[in-house]
Amino acid sequence: MWLHEIPVGGLLISPMVLFVLLAMGLTLLTFLLLRKLGWHQQLWKSAWVYLSLFICFVALSLRILS
């Protein structure tokens, strides 16, 4: 259902653009939540954690919405 191109002004947009934007938003919300709770300082390699969360959110959005 969600894996078809989306026509926008005569251009066909890949559905992955929507999944990536959704995952970026969820990753940003997770980042802000961890900073607010003070758990951000407990992460050893925070960039790797956020990259892993982003990949998991992309996979989860693909699984749920397709």
mmCIF file of N, CA and C in Angstrom:
data_model
loop_
_atom_site.group_PDB
_atom_site.id
_atom_site.type_symbol
_atom_site.label_atom_id
_atom_site.label_comp_id
_atom_site.label_asym_id
_atom_site.label_seq_id
_atom_site.Cartn_x
_atom_site.Cartn_y
_atom_site.Cartn_z
ATOM 1 N N MET A 1 0.809 -1.189 0.000
ATOM 2 C CA MET A 1 0.000 0.000 0.000
ATOM 3 C C MET A 1 0.857 1.259 0.000
ATOM 4 N N TRP A 2 1.817 1.363 0.886
ATOM 5 C CA TRP A 2 2.656 2.549 1.012
ATOM 6 C C TRP A 2 3.882 2.509 0.111
ATOM 7 N N LEU A 3 4.096 1.417 -0.590
ATOM 8 C CA LEU A 3 5.324 1.294 -1.364
ATOM 9 C C LEU A 3 5.151 1.716 -2.820
ATOM 10 N N HIS A 4 4.200 2.587 -3.115
ATOM 11 C CA HIS A 4 4.030 3.139 -4.451
ATOM 12 C C HIS A 4 4.536 4.572 -4.455
ATOM 13 N N GLU A 5 4.999 5.015 -5.624
ATOM 14 C CA GLU A 5 5.458 6.392 -5.734
ATOM 15 C C GLU A 5 4.319 7.358 -5.464
ATOM 16 N N ILE A 6 4.667 8.515 -4.913
ATOM 17 C CA ILE A 6 3.676 9.530 -4.579
ATOM 18 C C ILE A 6 3.830 10.673 -5.578
ATOM 19 N N PRO A 7 2.797 10.956 -6.371
ATOM 20 C CA PRO A 7 2.908 12.056 -7.338
ATOM 21 C C PRO A 7 2.758 13.416 -6.646
ATOM 22 N N VAL A 8 3.758 14.280 -6.845
ATOM 23 C CA VAL A 8 3.734 15.630 -6.284
ATOM 24 C C VAL A 8 4.114 16.599 -7.400
ATOM 25 N N GLY A 9 3.149 17.299 -7.935
ATOM 26 C CA GLY A 9 3.413 18.282 -8.972
ATOM 27 C C GLY A 9 4.035 17.699 -10.222
ATOM 28 N N GLY A 10 3.666 16.502 -10.582
ATOM 29 C CA GLY A 10 4.221 15.863 -11.767
ATOM 30 C C GLY A 10 5.480 15.054 -11.497
ATOM 31 N N LEU A 11 6.033 15.147 -10.308
ATOM 32 C CA LEU A 11 7.206 14.363 -9.932
ATOM 33 C C LEU A 11 6.771 13.166 -9.100
ATOM 34 N N LEU A 12 7.463 12.066 -9.284
ATOM 35 C CA LEU A 12 7.178 10.885 -8.475
ATOM 36 C C LEU A 12 8.184 10.817 -7.332
ATOM 37 N N ILE A 13 7.671 10.858 -6.111
ATOM 38 C CA ILE A 13 8.500 10.845 -4.912
ATOM 39 C C ILE A 13 8.509 9.433 -4.344
ATOM 40 N N SER A 14 9.692 8.962 -3.996
ATOM 41 C CA SER A 14 9.812 7.638 -3.401
ATOM 42 C C SER A 14 9.182 7.621 -2.014
ATOM 43 N N PRO A 15 8.522 6.536 -1.644
ATOM 44 C CA PRO A 15 7.938 6.465 -0.302
ATOM 45 C C PRO A 15 9.010 6.403 0.791
ATOM 46 N N MET A 16 10.225 6.049 0.423
ATOM 47 C CA MET A 16 11.304 6.019 1.420
ATOM 48 C C MET A 16 11.577 7.403 1.986
ATOM 49 N N VAL A 17 11.287 8.450 1.213
ATOM 50 C CA VAL A 17 11.467 9.813 1.711
ATOM 51 C C VAL A 17 10.575 10.027 2.934
ATOM 52 N N LEU A 18 9.349 9.564 2.861
ATOM 53 C CA LEU A 18 8.434 9.704 3.997
ATOM 54 C C LEU A 18 8.887 8.873 5.195
ATOM 55 N N PHE A 19 9.368 7.658 4.923
ATOM 56 C CA PHE A 19 9.834 6.805 6.023
ATOM 57 C C PHE A 19 11.063 7.401 6.704
ATOM 58 N N VAL A 20 11.966 7.973 5.914
ATOM 59 C CA VAL A 20 13.175 8.580 6.480
ATOM 60 C C VAL A 20 12.812 9.822 7.287
ATOM 61 N N LEU A 21 11.893 10.633 6.777
ATOM 62 C CA LEU A 21 11.466 11.817 7.531
ATOM 63 C C LEU A 21 10.787 11.426 8.845
ATOM 64 N N LEU A 22 9.967 10.395 8.800
ATOM 65 C CA LEU A 22 9.324 9.910 10.022
ATOM 66 C C LEU A 22 10.367 9.408 11.020
ATOM 67 N N ALA A 23 11.347 8.665 10.539
ATOM 68 C CA ALA A 23 12.392 8.146 11.419
ATOM 69 C C ALA A 23 13.252 9.281 11.985
ATOM 70 N N MET A 24 13.513 10.306 11.180
ATOM 71 C CA MET A 24 14.278 11.448 11.692
ATOM 72 C C MET A 24 13.521 12.169 12.795
ATOM 73 N N GLY A 25 12.215 12.320 12.612
ATOM 74 C CA GLY A 25 11.405 12.950 13.652
ATOM 75 C C GLY A 25 11.377 12.143 14.935
ATOM 76 N N LEU A 26 11.231 10.825 14.809
ATOM 77 C CA LEU A 26 11.226 9.969 16.003
ATOM 78 C C LEU A 26 12.586 9.966 16.696
ATOM 79 N N THR A 27 13.654 9.999 15.911
ATOM 80 C CA THR A 27 15.000 10.052 16.496
ATOM 81 C C THR A 27 15.206 11.374 17.225
ATOM 82 N N LEU A 28 14.723 12.458 16.645
ATOM 83 C CA LEU A 28 14.837 13.763 17.301
ATOM 84 C C LEU A 28 14.036 13.784 18.606
ATOM 85 N N LEU A 29 12.835 13.224 18.581
ATOM 86 C CA LEU A 29 12.039 13.157 19.814
ATOM 87 C C LEU A 29 12.739 12.326 20.889
ATOM 88 N N THR A 30 13.352 11.218 20.476
ATOM 89 C CA THR A 30 14.086 10.381 21.427
ATOM 90 C C THR A 30 15.287 11.131 21.992
ATOM 91 N N PHE A 31 15.994 11.846 21.124
ATOM 92 C CA PHE A 31 17.141 12.646 21.567
ATOM 93 C C PHE A 31 16.720 13.685 22.599
ATOM 94 N N LEU A 32 15.638 14.408 22.293
ATOM 95 C CA LEU A 32 15.174 15.438 23.224
ATOM 96 C C LEU A 32 14.690 14.835 24.541
ATOM 97 N N LEU A 33 14.031 13.688 24.470
ATOM 98 C CA LEU A 33 13.565 13.026 25.684
ATOM 99 C C LEU A 33 14.739 12.572 26.549
ATOM 100 N N LEU A 34 15.771 11.996 25.931
ATOM 101 C CA LEU A 34 16.927 11.544 26.695
ATOM 102 C C LEU A 34 17.682 12.717 27.317
ATOM 103 N N ARG A 35 17.764 13.831 26.601
ATOM 104 C CA ARG A 35 18.425 15.010 27.171
ATOM 105 C C ARG A 35 17.617 15.585 28.328
ATOM 106 N N LYS A 36 16.298 15.592 28.185
ATOM 107 C CA LYS A 36 15.456 16.145 29.252
ATOM 108 C C LYS A 36 15.533 15.282 30.513
ATOM 109 N N LEU A 37 15.598 13.963 30.334
ATOM 110 C CA LEU A 37 15.682 13.059 31.475
ATOM 111 C C LEU A 37 17.084 12.976 32.072
ATOM 112 N N GLY A 38 18.085 13.491 31.352
ATOM 113 C CA GLY A 38 19.460 13.460 31.834
ATOM 114 C C GLY A 38 20.182 12.160 31.536
ATOM 115 N N TRP A 39 19.599 11.319 30.720
ATOM 116 C CA TRP A 39 20.223 10.034 30.387
ATOM 117 C C TRP A 39 21.211 10.156 29.252
ATOM 118 N N HIS A 40 21.236 11.316 28.590
ATOM 119 C CA HIS A 40 22.132 11.522 27.461
ATOM 120 C C HIS A 40 23.598 11.397 27.891
ATOM 121 N N GLN A 41 23.899 11.795 29.102
ATOM 122 C CA GLN A 41 25.267 11.749 29.605
ATOM 123 C C GLN A 41 25.737 10.326 29.887
ATOM 124 N N GLN A 42 24.810 9.404 30.038
ATOM 125 C CA GLN A 42 25.160 8.018 30.337
ATOM 126 C C GLN A 42 25.586 7.235 29.098
ATOM 127 N N LEU A 43 25.320 7.782 27.929
ATOM 128 C CA LEU A 43 25.667 7.084 26.691
ATOM 129 C C LEU A 43 27.158 7.219 26.420
ATOM 130 N N TRP A 44 27.780 6.100 26.069
ATOM 131 C CA TRP A 44 29.217 6.110 25.827
ATOM 132 C C TRP A 44 29.523 6.667 24.445
ATOM 133 N N LYS A 45 28.893 6.148 23.429
ATOM 134 C CA LYS A 45 29.050 6.614 22.052
ATOM 135 C C LYS A 45 27.671 7.045 21.557
ATOM 136 N N SER A 46 27.295 8.262 21.870
ATOM 137 C CA SER A 46 25.931 8.701 21.598
ATOM 138 C C SER A 46 25.615 8.763 20.104
ATOM 139 N N ALA A 47 26.584 9.103 19.274
ATOM 140 C CA ALA A 47 26.317 9.169 17.828
ATOM 141 C C ALA A 47 25.929 7.793 17.291
ATOM 142 N N TRP A 48 26.589 6.746 17.764
ATOM 143 C CA TRP A 48 26.258 5.390 17.322
ATOM 144 C C TRP A 48 24.887 4.964 17.823
ATOM 145 N N VAL A 49 24.541 5.390 19.022
ATOM 146 C CA VAL A 49 23.226 5.052 19.577
ATOM 147 C C VAL A 49 22.129 5.707 18.748
ATOM 148 N N TYR A 50 22.311 6.981 18.404
ATOM 149 C CA TYR A 50 21.286 7.678 17.635
ATOM 150 C C TYR A 50 21.213 7.170 16.194
ATOM 151 N N LEU A 51 22.333 6.798 15.616
ATOM 152 C CA LEU A 51 22.310 6.194 14.286
ATOM 153 C C LEU A 51 21.575 4.855 14.316
ATOM 154 N N SER A 52 21.836 4.071 15.346
ATOM 155 C CA SER A 52 21.145 2.783 15.488
ATOM 156 C C SER A 52 19.648 2.979 15.702
ATOM 157 N N LEU A 53 19.277 3.969 16.496
ATOM 158 C CA LEU A 53 17.861 4.272 16.692
ATOM 159 C C LEU A 53 17.202 4.701 15.383
ATOM 160 N N PHE A 54 17.905 5.516 14.596
ATOM 161 C CA PHE A 54 17.374 5.951 13.310
ATOM 162 C C PHE A 54 17.112 4.759 12.395
ATOM 163 N N ILE A 55 18.059 3.845 12.322
ATOM 164 C CA ILE A 55 17.898 2.657 11.472
ATOM 165 C C ILE A 55 16.747 1.796 11.980
ATOM 166 N N CYS A 56 16.643 1.648 13.290
ATOM 167 C CA CYS A 56 15.531 0.872 13.855
ATOM 168 C C CYS A 56 14.192 1.540 13.578
ATOM 169 N N PHE A 57 14.137 2.867 13.649
ATOM 170 C CA PHE A 57 12.891 3.577 13.365
ATOM 171 C C PHE A 57 12.512 3.463 11.892
ATOM 172 N N VAL A 58 13.488 3.486 10.980
ATOM 173 C CA VAL A 58 13.186 3.300 9.560
ATOM 174 C C VAL A 58 12.628 1.895 9.339
ATOM 175 N N ALA A 59 13.273 0.894 9.921
ATOM 176 C CA ALA A 59 12.797 -0.481 9.766
ATOM 177 C C ALA A 59 11.416 -0.663 10.379
ATOM 178 N N LEU A 60 11.178 -0.052 11.527
ATOM 179 C CA LEU A 60 9.879 -0.166 12.175
ATOM 180 C C LEU A 60 8.791 0.515 11.350
ATOM 181 N N SER A 61 9.088 1.679 10.790
ATOM 182 C CA SER A 61 8.083 2.356 9.972
ATOM 183 C C SER A 61 7.801 1.575 8.690
ATOM 184 N N LEU A 62 8.810 0.952 8.108
ATOM 185 C CA LEU A 62 8.594 0.109 6.934
ATOM 186 C C LEU A 62 7.726 -1.090 7.299
ATOM 187 N N ARG A 63 7.987 -1.679 8.449
ATOM 188 C CA ARG A 63 7.240 -2.855 8.879
ATOM 189 C C ARG A 63 5.780 -2.530 9.173
ATOM 190 N N ILE A 64 5.548 -1.399 9.848
ATOM 191 C CA ILE A 64 4.193 -1.062 10.255
ATOM 192 C C ILE A 64 3.373 -0.501 9.098
ATOM 193 N N LEU A 65 3.956 0.391 8.290
ATOM 194 C CA LEU A 65 3.183 1.100 7.272
ATOM 195 C C LEU A 65 3.131 0.414 5.918
ATOM 196 N N SER A 66 3.836 -0.690 5.746
ATOM 197 C CA SER A 66 3.783 -1.353 4.429
ATOM 198 C C SER A 66 3.252 -2.768 4.544
#
